[in-house]
GROMACS .gro file of C-alpha atoms in nm:
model
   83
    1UNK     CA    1  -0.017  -0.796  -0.329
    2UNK     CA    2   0.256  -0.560  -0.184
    3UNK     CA    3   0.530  -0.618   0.030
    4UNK     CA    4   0.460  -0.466   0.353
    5UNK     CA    5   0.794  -0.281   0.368
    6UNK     CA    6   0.697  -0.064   0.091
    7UNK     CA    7   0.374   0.087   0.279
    8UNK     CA    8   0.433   0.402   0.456
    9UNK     CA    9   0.301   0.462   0.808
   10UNK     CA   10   0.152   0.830   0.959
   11UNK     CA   11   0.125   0.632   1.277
   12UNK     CA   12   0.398   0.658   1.504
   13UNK     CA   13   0.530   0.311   1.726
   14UNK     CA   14   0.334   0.520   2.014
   15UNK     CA   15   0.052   0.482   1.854
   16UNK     CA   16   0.026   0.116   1.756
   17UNK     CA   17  -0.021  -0.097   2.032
   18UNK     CA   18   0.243  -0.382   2.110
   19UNK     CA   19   0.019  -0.655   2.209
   20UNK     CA   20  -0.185  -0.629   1.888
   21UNK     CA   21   0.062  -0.650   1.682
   22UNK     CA   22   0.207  -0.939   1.876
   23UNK     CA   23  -0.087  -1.085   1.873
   24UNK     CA   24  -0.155  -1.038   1.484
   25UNK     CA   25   0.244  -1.201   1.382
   26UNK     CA   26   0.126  -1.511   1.588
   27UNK     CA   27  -0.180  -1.547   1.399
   28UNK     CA   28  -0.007  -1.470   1.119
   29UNK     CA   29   0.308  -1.740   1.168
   30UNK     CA   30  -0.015  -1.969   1.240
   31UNK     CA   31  -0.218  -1.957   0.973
   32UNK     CA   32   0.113  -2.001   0.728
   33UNK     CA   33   0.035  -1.621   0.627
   34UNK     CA   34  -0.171  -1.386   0.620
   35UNK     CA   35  -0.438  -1.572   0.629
   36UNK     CA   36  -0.829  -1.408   0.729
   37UNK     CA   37  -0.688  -1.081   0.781
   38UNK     CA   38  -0.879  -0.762   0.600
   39UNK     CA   39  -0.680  -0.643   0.342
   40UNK     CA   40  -0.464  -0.307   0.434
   41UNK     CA   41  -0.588  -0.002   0.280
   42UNK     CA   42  -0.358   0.260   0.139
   43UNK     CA   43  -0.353   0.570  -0.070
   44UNK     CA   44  -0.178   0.619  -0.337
   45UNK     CA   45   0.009   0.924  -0.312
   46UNK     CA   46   0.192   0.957  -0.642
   47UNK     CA   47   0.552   0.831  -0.770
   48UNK     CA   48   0.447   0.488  -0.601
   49UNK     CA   49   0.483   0.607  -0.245
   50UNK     CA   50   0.162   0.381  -0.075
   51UNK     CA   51   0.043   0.532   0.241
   52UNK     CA   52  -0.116   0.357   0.484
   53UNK     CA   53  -0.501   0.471   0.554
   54UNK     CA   54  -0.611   0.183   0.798
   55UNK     CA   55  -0.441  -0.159   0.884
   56UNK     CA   56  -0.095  -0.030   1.084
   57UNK     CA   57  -0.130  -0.294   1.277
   58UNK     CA   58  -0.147  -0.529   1.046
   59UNK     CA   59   0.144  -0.408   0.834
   60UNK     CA   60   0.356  -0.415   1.078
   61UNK     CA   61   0.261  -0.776   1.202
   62UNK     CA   62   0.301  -0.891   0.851
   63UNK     CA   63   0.667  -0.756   0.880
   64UNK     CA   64   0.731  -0.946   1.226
   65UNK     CA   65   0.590  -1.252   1.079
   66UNK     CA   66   0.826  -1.208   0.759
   67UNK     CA   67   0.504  -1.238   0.497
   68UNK     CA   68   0.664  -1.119   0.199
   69UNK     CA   69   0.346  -0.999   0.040
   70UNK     CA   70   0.039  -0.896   0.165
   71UNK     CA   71  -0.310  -0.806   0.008
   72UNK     CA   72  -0.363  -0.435  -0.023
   73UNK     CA   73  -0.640  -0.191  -0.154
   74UNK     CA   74  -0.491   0.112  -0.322
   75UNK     CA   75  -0.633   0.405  -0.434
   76UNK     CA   76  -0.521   0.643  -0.590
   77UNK     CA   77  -0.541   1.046  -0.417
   78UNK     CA   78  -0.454   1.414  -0.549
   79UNK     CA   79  -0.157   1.588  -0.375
   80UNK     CA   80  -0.411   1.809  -0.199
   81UNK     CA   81  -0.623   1.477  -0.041
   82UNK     CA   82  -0.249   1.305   0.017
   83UNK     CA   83  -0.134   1.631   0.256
   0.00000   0.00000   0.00000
C-alpha cells in the first residue's frame, strides 16, 4: 500500500481525461475506498521515487477521493529502463 501522493506521473493533466477520473473518485467515495479497482503499477526508479507505468487515472482519483493508501505493484528498473 502507498499513498497516492508519493507516485509520480509522466502523464500530463492533458492527458488524463476529467470525466474518468471523476467518475473513478465517485466510485471510489462509494465503495468506502478503493474498493475493485486494479492495483496501480509503478516502477521503481531508485532512491524511492515510484513512477507511475499504468493506472494515472486511478491515482489521481484516489487523491480526489482522499484514500490515504492505495494498492500498488512496484518493480524495481535500471536507470537506463527508468529514462
Amino acid at each position: 500500500m502507498v499513498n497516492p501522493r508519493r507516485l509520480k506521473s509522466r502523464q500530463g493533466p492533458s492527458e488524463m481525461t476529467g470525466n474518468k477520473v471523476k467518475r473513478y473518485a465517485s466510485a471510489m467515495r462509494n465503495q468506502g475506498g478503493y474498493g475493485d479497482f486494479p492495483p496501480v503499477e509503478a516502477a521503481d526508479v531508485g532512491n524511492g521515487n515510484l513512477v507511475i507505468v499504468d493506472g494515472h487515472h486511478r491515482a489521481e482519483a484516489a487523491m480526489k477521493a482522499g484514500i490515504p493508501e492505495i494498492p500498488v505493484n512496484v518493480t524495481a528498473v535500471s536507470p537506463e529502463e527508468a529514462a
